[in-house]
Tab-separated table of C-alpha atoms and ligand atoms in Angstrom:
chain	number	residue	atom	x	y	z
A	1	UNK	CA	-41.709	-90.797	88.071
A	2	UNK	CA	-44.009	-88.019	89.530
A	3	UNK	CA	-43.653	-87.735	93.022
A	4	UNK	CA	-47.013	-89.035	94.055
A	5	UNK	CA	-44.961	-92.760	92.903
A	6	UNK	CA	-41.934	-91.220	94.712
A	7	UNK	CA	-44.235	-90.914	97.862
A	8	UNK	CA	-46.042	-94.374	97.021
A	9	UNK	CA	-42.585	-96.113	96.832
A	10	UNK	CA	-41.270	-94.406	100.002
A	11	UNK	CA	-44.814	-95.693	101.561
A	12	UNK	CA	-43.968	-98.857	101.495
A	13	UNK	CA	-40.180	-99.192	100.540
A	14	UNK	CA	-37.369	-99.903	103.693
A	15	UNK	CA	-33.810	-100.915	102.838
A	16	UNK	CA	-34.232	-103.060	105.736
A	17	UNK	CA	-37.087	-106.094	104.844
A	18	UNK	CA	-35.031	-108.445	103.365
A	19	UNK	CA	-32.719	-108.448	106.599
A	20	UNK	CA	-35.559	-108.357	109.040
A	21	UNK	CA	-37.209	-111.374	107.459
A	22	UNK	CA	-34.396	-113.568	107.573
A	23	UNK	CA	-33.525	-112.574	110.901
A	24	UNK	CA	-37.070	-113.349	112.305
A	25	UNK	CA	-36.853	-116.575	110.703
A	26	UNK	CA	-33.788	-117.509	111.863
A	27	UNK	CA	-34.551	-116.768	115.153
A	28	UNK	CA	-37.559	-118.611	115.130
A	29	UNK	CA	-35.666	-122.368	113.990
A	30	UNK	CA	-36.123	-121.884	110.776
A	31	UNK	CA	-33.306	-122.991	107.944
A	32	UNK	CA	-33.081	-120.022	105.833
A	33	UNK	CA	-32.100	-122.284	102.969
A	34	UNK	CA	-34.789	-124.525	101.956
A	35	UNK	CA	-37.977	-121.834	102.784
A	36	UNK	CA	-41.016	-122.312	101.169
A	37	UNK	CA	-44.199	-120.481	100.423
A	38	UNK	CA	-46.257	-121.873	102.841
A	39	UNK	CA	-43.204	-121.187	105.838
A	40	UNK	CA	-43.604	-117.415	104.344
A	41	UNK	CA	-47.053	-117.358	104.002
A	42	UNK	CA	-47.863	-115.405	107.084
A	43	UNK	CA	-45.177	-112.826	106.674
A	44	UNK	CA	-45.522	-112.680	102.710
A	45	UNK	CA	-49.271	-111.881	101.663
A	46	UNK	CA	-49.931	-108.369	101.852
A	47	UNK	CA	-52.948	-107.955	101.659
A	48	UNK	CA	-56.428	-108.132	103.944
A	49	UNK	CA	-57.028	-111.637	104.920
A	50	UNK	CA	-53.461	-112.677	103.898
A	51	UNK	CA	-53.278	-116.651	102.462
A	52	UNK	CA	-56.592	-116.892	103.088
A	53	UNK	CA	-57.864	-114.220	100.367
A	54	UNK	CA	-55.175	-115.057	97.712
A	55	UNK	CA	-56.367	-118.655	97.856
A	56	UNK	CA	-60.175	-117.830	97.520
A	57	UNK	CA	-58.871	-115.528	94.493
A	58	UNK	CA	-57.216	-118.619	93.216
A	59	UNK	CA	-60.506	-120.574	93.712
A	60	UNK	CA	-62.047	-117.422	91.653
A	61	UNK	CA	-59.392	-116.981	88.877
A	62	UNK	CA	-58.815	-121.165	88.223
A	63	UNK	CA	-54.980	-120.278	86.688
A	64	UNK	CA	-53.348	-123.832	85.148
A	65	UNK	CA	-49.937	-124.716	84.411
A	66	UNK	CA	-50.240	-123.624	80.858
A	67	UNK	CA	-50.650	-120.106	81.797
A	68	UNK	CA	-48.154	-117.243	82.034
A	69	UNK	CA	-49.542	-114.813	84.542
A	70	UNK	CA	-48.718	-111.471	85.278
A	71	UNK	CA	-48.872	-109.570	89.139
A	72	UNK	CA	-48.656	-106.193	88.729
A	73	UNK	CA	-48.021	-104.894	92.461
A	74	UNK	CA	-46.598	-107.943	93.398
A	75	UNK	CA	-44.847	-106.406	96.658
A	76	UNK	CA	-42.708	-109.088	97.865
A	77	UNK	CA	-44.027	-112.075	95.773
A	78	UNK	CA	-45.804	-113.788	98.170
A	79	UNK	CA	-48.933	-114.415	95.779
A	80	UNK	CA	-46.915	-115.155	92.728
A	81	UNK	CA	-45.019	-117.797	94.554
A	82	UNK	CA	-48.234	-119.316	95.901
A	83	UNK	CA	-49.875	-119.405	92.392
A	84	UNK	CA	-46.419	-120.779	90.776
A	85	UNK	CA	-45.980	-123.716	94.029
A	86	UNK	CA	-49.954	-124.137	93.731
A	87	UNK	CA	-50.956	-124.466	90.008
A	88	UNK	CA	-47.457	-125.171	88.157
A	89	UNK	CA	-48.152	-121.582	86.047
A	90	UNK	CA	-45.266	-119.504	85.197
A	91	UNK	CA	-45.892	-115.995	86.978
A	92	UNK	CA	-43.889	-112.399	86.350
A	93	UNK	CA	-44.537	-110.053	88.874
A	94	UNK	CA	-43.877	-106.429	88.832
A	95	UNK	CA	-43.565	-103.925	91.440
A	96	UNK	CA	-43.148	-99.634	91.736
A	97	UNK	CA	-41.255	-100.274	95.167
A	98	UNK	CA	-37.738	-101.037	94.034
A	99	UNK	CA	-36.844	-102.911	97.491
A	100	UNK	CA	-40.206	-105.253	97.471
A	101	UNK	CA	-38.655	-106.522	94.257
A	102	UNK	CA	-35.124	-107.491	95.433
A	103	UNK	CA	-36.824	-108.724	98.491
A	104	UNK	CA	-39.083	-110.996	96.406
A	105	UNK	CA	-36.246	-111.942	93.849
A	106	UNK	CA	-34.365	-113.514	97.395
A	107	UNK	CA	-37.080	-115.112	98.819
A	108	UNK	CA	-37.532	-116.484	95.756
A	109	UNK	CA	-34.228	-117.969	94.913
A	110	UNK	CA	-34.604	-119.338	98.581
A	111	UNK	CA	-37.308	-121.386	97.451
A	112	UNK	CA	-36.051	-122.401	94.446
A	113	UNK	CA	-38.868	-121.222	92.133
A	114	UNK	CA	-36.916	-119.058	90.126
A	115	UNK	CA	-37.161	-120.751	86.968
A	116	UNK	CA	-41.130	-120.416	87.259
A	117	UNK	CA	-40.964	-116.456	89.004
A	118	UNK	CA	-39.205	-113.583	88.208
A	119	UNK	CA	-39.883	-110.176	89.144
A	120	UNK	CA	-38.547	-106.448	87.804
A	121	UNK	CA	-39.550	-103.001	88.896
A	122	UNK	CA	-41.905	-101.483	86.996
A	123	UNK	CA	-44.738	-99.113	87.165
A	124	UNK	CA	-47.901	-100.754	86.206
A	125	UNK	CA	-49.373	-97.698	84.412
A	126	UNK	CA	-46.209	-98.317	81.668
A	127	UNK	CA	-45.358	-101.921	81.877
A	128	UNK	CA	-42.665	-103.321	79.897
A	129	UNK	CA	-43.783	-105.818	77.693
A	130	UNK	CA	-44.974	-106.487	74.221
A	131	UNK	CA	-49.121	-106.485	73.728
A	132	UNK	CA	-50.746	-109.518	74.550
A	133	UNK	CA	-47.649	-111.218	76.420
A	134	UNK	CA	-49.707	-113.062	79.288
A	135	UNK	CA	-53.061	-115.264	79.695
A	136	UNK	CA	-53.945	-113.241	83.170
A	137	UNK	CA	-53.358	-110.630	85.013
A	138	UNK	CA	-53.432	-110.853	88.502
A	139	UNK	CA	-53.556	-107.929	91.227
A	140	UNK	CA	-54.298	-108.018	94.843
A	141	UNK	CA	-54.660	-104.337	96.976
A	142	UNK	CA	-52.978	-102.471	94.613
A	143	UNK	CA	-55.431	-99.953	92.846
A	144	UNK	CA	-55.819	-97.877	96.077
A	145	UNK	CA	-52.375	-96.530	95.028
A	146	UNK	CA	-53.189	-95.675	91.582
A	147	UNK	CA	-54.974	-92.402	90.305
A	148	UNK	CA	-55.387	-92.857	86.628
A	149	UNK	CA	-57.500	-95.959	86.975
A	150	UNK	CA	-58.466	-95.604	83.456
A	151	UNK	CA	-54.586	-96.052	82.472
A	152	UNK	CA	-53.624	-98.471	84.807
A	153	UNK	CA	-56.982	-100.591	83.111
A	154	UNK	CA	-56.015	-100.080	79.790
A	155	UNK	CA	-52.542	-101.011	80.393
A	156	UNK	CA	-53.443	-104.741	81.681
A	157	UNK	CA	-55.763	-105.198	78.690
A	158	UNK	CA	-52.706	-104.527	76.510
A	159	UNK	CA	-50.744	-107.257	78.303
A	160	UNK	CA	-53.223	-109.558	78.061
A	161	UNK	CA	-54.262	-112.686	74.916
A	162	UNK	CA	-57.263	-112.245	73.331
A	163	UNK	CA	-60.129	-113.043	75.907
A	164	UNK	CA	-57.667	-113.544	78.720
A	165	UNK	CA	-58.287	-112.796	82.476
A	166	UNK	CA	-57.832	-109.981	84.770
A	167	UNK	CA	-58.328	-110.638	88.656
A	168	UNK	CA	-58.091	-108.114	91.081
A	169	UNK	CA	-59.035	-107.855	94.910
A	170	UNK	CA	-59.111	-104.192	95.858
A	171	UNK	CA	-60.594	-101.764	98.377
A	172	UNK	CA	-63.470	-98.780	96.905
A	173	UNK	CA	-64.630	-96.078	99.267
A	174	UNK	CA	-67.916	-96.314	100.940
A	175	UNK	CA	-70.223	-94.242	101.151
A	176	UNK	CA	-70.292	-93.352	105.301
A	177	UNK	CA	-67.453	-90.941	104.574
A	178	UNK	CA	-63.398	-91.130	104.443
A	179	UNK	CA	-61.554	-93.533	106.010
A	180	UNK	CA	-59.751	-93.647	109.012
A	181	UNK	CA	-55.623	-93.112	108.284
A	182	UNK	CA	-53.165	-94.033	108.466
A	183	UNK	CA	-54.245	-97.351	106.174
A	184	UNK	CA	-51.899	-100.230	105.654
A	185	UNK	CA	-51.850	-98.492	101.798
A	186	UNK	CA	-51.085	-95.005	102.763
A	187	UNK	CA	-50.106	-92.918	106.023
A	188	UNK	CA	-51.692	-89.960	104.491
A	189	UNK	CA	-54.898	-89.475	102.019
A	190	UNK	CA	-52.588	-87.624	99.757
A	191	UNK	CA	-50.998	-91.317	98.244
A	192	UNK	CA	-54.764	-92.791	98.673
A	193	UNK	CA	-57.040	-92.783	95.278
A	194	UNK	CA	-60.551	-94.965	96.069
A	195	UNK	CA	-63.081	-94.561	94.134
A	196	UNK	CA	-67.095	-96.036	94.484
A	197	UNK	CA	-67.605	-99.709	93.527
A	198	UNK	CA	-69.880	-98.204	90.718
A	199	UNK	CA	-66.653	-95.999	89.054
A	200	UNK	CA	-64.237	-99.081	89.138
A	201	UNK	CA	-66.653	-101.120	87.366
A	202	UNK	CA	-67.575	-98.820	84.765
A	203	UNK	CA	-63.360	-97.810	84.466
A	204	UNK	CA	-62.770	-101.564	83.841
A	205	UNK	CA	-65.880	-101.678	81.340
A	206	UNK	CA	-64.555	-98.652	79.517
A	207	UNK	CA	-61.161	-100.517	78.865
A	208	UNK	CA	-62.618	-102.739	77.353
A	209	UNK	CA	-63.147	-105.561	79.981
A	210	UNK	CA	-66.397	-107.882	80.685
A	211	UNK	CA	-66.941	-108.301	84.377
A	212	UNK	CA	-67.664	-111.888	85.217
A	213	UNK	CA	-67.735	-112.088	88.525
A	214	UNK	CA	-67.833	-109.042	91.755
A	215	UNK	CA	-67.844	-110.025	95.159
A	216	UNK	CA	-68.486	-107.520	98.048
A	217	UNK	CA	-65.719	-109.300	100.392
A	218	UNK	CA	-66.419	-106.534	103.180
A	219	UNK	CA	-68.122	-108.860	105.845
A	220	UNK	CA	-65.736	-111.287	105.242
A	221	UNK	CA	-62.591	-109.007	106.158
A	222	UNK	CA	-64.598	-107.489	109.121
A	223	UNK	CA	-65.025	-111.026	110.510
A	224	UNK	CA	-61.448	-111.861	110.764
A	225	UNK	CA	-60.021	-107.927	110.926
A	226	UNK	CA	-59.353	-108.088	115.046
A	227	UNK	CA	-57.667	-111.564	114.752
A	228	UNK	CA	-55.508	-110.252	111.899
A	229	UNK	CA	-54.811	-107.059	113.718
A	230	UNK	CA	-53.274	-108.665	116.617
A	231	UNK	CA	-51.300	-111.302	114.513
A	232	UNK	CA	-49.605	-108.434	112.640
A	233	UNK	CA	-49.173	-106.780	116.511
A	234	UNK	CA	-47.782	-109.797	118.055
A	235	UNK	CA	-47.004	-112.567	116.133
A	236	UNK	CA	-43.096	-112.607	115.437
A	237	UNK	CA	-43.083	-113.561	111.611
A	238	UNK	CA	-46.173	-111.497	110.085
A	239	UNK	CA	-46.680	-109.073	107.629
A	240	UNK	CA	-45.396	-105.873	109.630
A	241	UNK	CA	-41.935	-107.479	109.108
A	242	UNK	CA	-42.802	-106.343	105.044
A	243	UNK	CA	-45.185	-103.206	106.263
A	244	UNK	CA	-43.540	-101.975	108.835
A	245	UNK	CA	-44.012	-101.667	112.967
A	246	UNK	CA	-47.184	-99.640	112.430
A	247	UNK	CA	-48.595	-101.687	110.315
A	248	UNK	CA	-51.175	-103.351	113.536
A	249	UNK	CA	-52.719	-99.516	113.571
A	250	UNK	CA	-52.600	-99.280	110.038
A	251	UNK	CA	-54.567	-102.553	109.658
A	252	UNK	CA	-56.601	-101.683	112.775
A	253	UNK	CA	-58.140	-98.457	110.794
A	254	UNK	CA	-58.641	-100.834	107.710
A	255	UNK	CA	-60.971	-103.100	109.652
A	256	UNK	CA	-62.518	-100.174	111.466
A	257	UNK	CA	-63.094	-97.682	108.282
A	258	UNK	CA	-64.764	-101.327	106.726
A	259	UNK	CA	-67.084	-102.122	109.215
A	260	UNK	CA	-67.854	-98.143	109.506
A	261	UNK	CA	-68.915	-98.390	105.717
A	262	UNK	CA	-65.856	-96.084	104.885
A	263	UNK	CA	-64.349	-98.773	103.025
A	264	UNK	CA	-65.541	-101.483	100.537
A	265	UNK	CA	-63.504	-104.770	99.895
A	266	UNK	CA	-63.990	-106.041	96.264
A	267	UNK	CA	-62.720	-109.519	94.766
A	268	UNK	CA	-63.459	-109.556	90.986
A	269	UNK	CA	-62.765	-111.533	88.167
A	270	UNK	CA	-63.777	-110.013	84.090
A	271	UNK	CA	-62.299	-111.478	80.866
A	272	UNK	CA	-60.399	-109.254	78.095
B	1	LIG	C1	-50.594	-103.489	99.735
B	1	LIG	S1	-49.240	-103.891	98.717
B	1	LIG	C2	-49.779	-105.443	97.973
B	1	LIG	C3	-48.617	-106.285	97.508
B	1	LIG	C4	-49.002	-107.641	96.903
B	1	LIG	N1	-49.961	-107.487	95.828
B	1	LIG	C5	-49.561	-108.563	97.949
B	1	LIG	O1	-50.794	-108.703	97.990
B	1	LIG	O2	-48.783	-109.148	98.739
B	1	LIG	C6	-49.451	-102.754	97.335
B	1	LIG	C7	-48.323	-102.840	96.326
B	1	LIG	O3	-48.679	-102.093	95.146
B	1	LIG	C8	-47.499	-101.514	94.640
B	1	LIG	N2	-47.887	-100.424	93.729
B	1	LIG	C9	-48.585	-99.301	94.034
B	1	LIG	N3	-48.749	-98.545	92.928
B	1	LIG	C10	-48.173	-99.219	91.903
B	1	LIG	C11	-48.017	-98.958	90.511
B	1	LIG	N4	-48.474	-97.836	89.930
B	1	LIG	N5	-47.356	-99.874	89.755
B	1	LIG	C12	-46.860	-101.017	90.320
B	1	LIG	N6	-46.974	-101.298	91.631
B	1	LIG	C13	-47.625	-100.419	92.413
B	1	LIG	C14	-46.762	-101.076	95.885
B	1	LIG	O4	-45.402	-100.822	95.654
B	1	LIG	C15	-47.009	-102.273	96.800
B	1	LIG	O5	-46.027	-103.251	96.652
């Protein structure tokens, strides 16, 4: 690994999150053994707009049961449990951040899906897996974290069957200037790679992809950024349990560096 995935792992990784989680569930009357996604759902989605944007990806992406799907940046699992419990599809997820992925294989086993998840570490610019292994790829709020966008494109087109699916909701820049940091994606702009709208589209073209759908989901995050902010503050199961205790300013500058035009939110769908 270079060291700008060393940093990127270190970003997000705490030997900690499994512990915290089940404590804060525990402590809030909750059996431990029998979880589910939707008891997980607020802590679990890392992402902008949480349950609420991988379900209106869902809507977007229309996986069935036949499908194998792949999550590359899966973090803790929380969408590839949701589309497994949802739509009866099998789902692998990969992650760079070696704890999300033991944290996500636990939570997992603790709600039984196991035989339709499974997760390994992996860096989604070298994946390891034959060509043409899955019927979609699915990634949520990963590419901020990856420089070779080109690679990391070309990469999920070899995964994927002949005209199969690749979904991603990601953040571009804007064009009012940089963001505000430090983001829920990176403390510092060294670990943060957004590019315009216009470059991720014609990256995704040039590997080969057809883009059939591109939402601007900006307003959309705006609109629910301060209630989300305070949620991840002060609600006691949330996502900061995954992200961290400064994860309320981190998400604070995300809804701030959006609705300053510093940030674009994206939700697209394009076929191999
Ligand atoms: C903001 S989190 C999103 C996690 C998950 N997709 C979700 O929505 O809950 C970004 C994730 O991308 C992962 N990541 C960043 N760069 C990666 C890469 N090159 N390969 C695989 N995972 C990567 C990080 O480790 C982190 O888990």
């Amino acid at each position: 690994m270079t060291d700008s995935f060393g940093q990127i792992s270190s970003h997000y990784g705490d030997a900690g999150i499994g512990d915290r989680i089940l404590a804060a569930l525990r402590e809030e009357g909750v059996d431990i053994d029998a979880l589910t996604p939707e008891i997980l759902a607020p802590i679990d989605q890392f992402h902008t707009r949480g349950i609420v944007a991988t379900r209106e990806h869902a809507a977007l992406a229309a996986p069935h049961e036949d499908m194998h799907i792949l999550d590359v940046g899966c973090g803790v699992g929380g969408p590839a449990r949701y589309l497994a419990s949802t739509y009866g599809c099998r789902v692998t997820g990969v992650d760079l951040t070696a704890e999300f992925i033991a944290v996500a294989k636990m939570l997992t086993e603790r709600c039984r899906l196991d035989h339709f998840v499974d997760f390994q570490q992996a860096n989604g610019l070298d994946l390891p897996f034959a060509d043409a292994s899955f019927d979609m790829v699915w990634c949520q709020n990963v590419t901020m974290n990856v420089e070779d966008k080109a690679g990391f494109y070309s990469e999920i087109a070899r995964m994927l069957k002949p005209s199969g699916r690749f979904t991603s909701t990601e953040m571009t820049s804007g064009t009012a200037g940089p963001p505000h940091f430090p983001l829920p994606w990176a403390r510092v702009p060294e670990i943060s790679f957004l590019v315009p709208q216009a470059d991720m589209r014609a990256a995704l073209e040039t590997a080969g992809f057809r883009i059939l759908e591109w939402r601007d989901t900006s307003a959309d995050v705006v609109a629910s950024a301060q209630r989300q902010t305070e949620r991840v503050r002060y609600a006691k199961l949330g996502v900061g349990l995954v992200a961290g205790a400064d994860m309320g300013d981190r998400a604070a500058n995300s809804g701030r560096s959006l609705a300053e035009g510093r940030l674009v939110n994206v939700m697209m769908l394009a076929e191999k």
